[in-house]
Amino acid sequence: MKETKYSICGMCAVRCPVAVQVEDGEPVWIEGNSHDGGMGKSLCAKGGAAFAQRRDRQRPTAPLLRRGERGAGEWREVSWDEAFDYITSRLNAIVAEHGSRSIMLSDRGGPFADLRKAFLKALGSPNYINHDCTCGRNVNHSSKSVYGLGRTDLAYDYENTRHIVLFGRNITESLKVKEVKGFLKGIKKGARVTYIDPRASVTAGKASRYWQVKPGTDYALLLGIAHCVVHNGYYDHEFVDRYVNGLAEFKNFLVPYTPEWAAGETGIAAAEIEAFCRELNEDRPKVIIHPGWMLARYRDSFHASRIIHILNALMGSIEQPGGLFYPKGPKDAGKSGLKSLADLVPAVGGERADGCGTRYPQWDKGAGMLQTAFEAIDSGEPYPVKAYFVHRHNPFIALPDTRAQQRIFDKLDLIVAVDVNFSETAWYADVILPESTFLERDSILRTEKGLKPGFGRRQQCVKPLHNTKAGWEIYLELAKRLGKGEYFPFNTIEDIWQYQLQNTGLTVADFDAKGFVKLSDKAIWHDRDKLKFATESGKIELVNPKWETMGVPSLPPYVAPDGPPAGSFRLLFGRTGYQAHGQHQNNPILNDLLDTNRLWINTAAAGRLGIKDGDMVRVANGDIQGRIAAYVTDLIHPEAVFMLHGFGTDVPAKKRSFGKGLADQVFMQGKLKEWDKAGGGLNLAESFVTVTRA
Ligand SMILES: Nc1nc2c(c(=O)[nH]1)N[C@H]1C(S)=C(S)[C@@H](COP(=O)(O)OP(=O)(O)OC[C@H]3O[C@@H](n4cnc5c(=O)[nH]c(N)nc54)[C@H](O)[C@@H]3O)O[C@H]1N2
Ligand SMILES: Nc1nc2c(c(=O)[nH]1)N[C@H]1C(S)=C(S)[C@@H](COP(=O)(O)OP(=O)(O)OC[C@H]3O[C@@H](n4cnc5c(=O)[nH]c(N)nc54)[C@H](O)[C@@H]3O)O[C@H]1N2
Ligand code: SF4
Ligand SMILES: [Mo]
């Protein structure tokens, strides 16, 4: 018998809606869930490789307990019962000695994190942290300082826009299926695209204007653009008069930052900057200037991003078709939201180990900050952290300087990794709990914000092939064994779903037809005359007094980045459409498409070093070095070299990818301790390497 099951892809953190055809208990076809118009039947290459992930045996297929030294890769397969017993007894001992706050959990954030937050809260720890210190933290915090809203509280209407401006937002490769489709539709309808990146990615190939900016100078470029916009009055005067605070101060601050000045810093000609600004003036308010996602990787990224948030406001593009809009939630549709699992558990007070809200008053407590939590593990201050759950997170490659991390992890008494793969971090853990692949598991329901808000369901499409469990089963069982079962009165996923739906008037069966439920038939737009922002003034704050009192200046002067030392290059990195970080390099299908990375190096720079396209080169930073093939090209700025992230694994169990290509993060020595002081994002792009012929 053939049936179609609607679910949510898990091959990357975008989590697209999918339709899976199942025949006699086996998955036979997967495509986008076409009930979702933006998605259609499209899927990316990674989603298409989901069945191969399920079948792959080079991944943990049963709970594993470490036998040898940490990282030695000697494991003993155990029953779930034994794994749970081991974790419970270790945790009980740790809590008895160090208190419940000594437990920490980090994960990949997102719509299913509620359960893990509830779990940790039930254990009495405030130390839940997500992955965002190396992802969108600077962009998020800068958005808070301008609008009082988080990064994801504004979304983009690409399809109906006139101009899309992308600062290193490689939208066609670092992709979300629905977003890239909207982007391509926008281009088809005539939108201009300005793409700014020291490296010409695939997205540069879709752009009407490409600027090969000098790496690390976005803040200068943005100040030049803002100068031109403000001093020529190229902005939406009505919107600005109504909603924006601090324009006069901003204008004054911008005086020295002329386009001519910016040209000197960035390498982009003043006439080009001026022509671009005139276009913005023609195209507004249907303009989208993406505040960057991974733009957040330089020491001044918070401020670069902050200017982008400000420019969007100056364009008047907020809550505007063809511009930015508020993704609406259930409340905006006059409906109740899903009940939170974390609300079942009493609040946990006290200082967080990572210092968010205390040592770092400006940083969001909800997401935490992993590198300062690592400092706490290292120093035992403000209190000891001894047990670490790593759920769907791979800090050894997501954060820089793996060696420095290992030294810190050695101070932990217990490391539990919940993963579908042998991640580099799981390989160093004490226990690996294998989660079932997304095709094989249910998850808690999620809220889907948007112009038409709704709820979505990931459901089990097929049974697990191996001795694996769903996350919800793992955490409920652990909570019970740790004496916290009272908070989770559920036995099945249906029990959880019913609890989540309690106030919504919906039933679980309502998800069967399409996999999601919409709470509004038509797009919801707020009245543009009555917009509210979550800052203290209720306005968009070009100068934010609250952030200033927390030690973050709104408009700091520009400081040029350090150039590479003689003979060195700035190490840049990024993604390909075939891979999600370091997750799928060993996936049989995706490995077949691309099994290694190469080092992009500028033609002239390579010529000086006697390096030809395809030559093996040696890349080094201090005592860290490795060999990789060179890709000699004009498509990268002469000051930088570039490699795809996620390759070069040192986990031998991943036989297809082991040792292939180079890992960028190992070259970022010392960078675990260097971050944007305002926003907290780690300075991933502030490392230099030497390159020589091998
Ligand atoms: N040097 C360098 N560092 C970077 C980046 C970079 O480009 N270069 N990118 C940064 C960015 S933007 C981000 S978001 C982070 C990402 O860093 P992470 O969030 O750590 O990366 P992911 O690849 O999303 O996956 C983390 C882990 O989840 C596991 N996983 C996948 N599916 C499942 C599942 O269904 N269940 C469970 N339990 N586990 C699963 C994967 O096997 C992987 O080990 O890295 C950041 N760090
Ligand atoms: N296929 C695929 N899609 C993904 C992901 C994935 O792993 N694989 N990850 C998802 C995640 S978690 C995220 S955060 C997003 C990330 O989305 P993006 O931020 O778009 O991702 P990246 O590919 O890391 O980086 C984009 C570009 O930044 C450029 N860059 C480097 N330095 C500078 C600079 O000084 N100025 C400017 N303007 N650009 C610079 C790099 O050359 C690179 O081409 O992608 C998401 N989508
Ligand atoms: S972008 Fe691709 S891998 Fe990621 S959720 Fe969507 S289909 Fe799956
Ligand atoms: Mo990310």
Coordinates of N, CA and C in Angstrom, one line a residue, residues 230 233-248 251 284 310 312-318 528-529 531 533 537-542:
V230 N 21.4 59.7 3.5 CA 20.8 60.7 4.5 C 21.1 62.1 4.0
G233 N 18.9 63.1 1.2 CA 17.5 63.0 1.5 C 16.8 61.9 0.7
Y234 N 17.6 60.8 0.4 CA 17.1 59.7 -0.4 C 16.3 58.7 0.6
Y235 N 15.5 59.2 1.4 CA 14.8 58.3 2.3 C 13.3 58.7 2.4
D236 N 12.5 57.9 3.1 CA 11.1 58.0 3.2 C 10.8 59.0 4.4
H237 N 10.6 60.3 4.0 CA 10.5 61.3 5.1 C 9.3 61.1 6.0
E238 N 8.2 60.7 5.4 CA 7.0 60.5 6.2 C 7.2 59.4 7.2
F239 N 7.8 58.2 6.8 CA 8.0 57.1 7.7 C 9.0 57.5 8.7
V240 N 10.0 58.1 8.3 CA 11.1 58.5 9.3 C 10.6 59.5 10.3
D241 N 9.9 60.5 9.9 CA 9.3 61.5 10.8 C 8.4 60.8 11.9
R242 N 7.7 59.8 11.4 CA 6.8 59.2 12.3 C 7.4 58.2 13.2
Y243 N 8.3 57.4 12.7 CA 8.8 56.2 13.5 C 10.2 56.2 13.9
V244 N 11.0 57.2 13.4 CA 12.5 57.0 13.7 C 13.0 58.1 14.7
N245 N 13.7 57.7 15.7 CA 14.4 58.6 16.6 C 15.8 58.7 16.3
G246 N 16.4 59.9 16.4 CA 17.8 60.0 16.3 C 18.4 60.4 15.0
L247 N 17.6 60.8 14.0 CA 18.1 61.1 12.7 C 19.1 62.2 12.7
A248 N 18.9 63.2 13.4 CA 19.8 64.4 13.4 C 21.2 63.9 13.9
K251 N 22.8 61.8 11.2 CA 23.3 62.6 10.1 C 24.6 63.3 10.5
R284 N 12.7 52.5 -3.5 CA 12.1 52.4 -2.2 C 10.6 52.7 -2.3
I310 N 19.1 50.0 10.1 CA 18.7 51.4 10.0 C 18.3 51.8 8.6
N312 N 17.1 50.0 6.2 CA 15.8 49.5 5.9 C 14.7 50.4 6.4
A313 N 14.9 50.9 7.6 CA 13.9 51.8 8.2 C 13.9 53.1 7.3
L314 N 15.0 53.6 6.9 CA 15.1 54.8 6.1 C 14.4 54.7 4.8
M315 N 14.5 53.4 4.2 CA 13.8 53.2 3.0 C 12.3 53.1 3.2
G316 N 11.8 53.1 4.4 CA 10.4 53.0 4.7 C 9.8 51.6 4.3
S317 N 10.7 50.6 4.3 CA 10.3 49.3 3.8 C 9.7 48.4 4.9
I318 N 9.5 48.9 6.1 CA 9.0 48.0 7.1 C 7.4 47.8 7.0
R528 N -0.1 50.2 8.7 CA 1.2 50.9 8.7 C 1.2 52.3 9.5
D529 N 0.0 52.7 9.8 CA -0.1 54.0 10.5 C 0.0 53.7 12.0
L531 N 2.2 51.3 13.6 CA 3.3 50.3 13.9 C 3.9 50.6 15.3
F533 N 7.2 49.5 17.9 CA 8.5 48.8 18.0 C 8.8 48.6 19.5
S537 N 11.4 53.6 23.6 CA 10.6 54.8 23.1 C 9.4 54.3 22.2
G538 N 9.4 53.0 21.9 CA 8.4 52.5 20.9 C 8.7 52.9 19.5
K539 N 9.9 53.5 19.3 CA 10.3 53.9 17.9 C 11.5 53.2 17.5
I540 N 11.9 53.4 16.2 CA 13.1 52.8 15.7 C 14.3 53.7 16.2
E541 N 15.2 53.1 16.9 CA 16.2 54.0 17.6 C 17.6 53.9 16.9
L542 N 17.9 55.0 16.2 CA 19.2 55.1 15.5 C 20.3 55.2 16.6

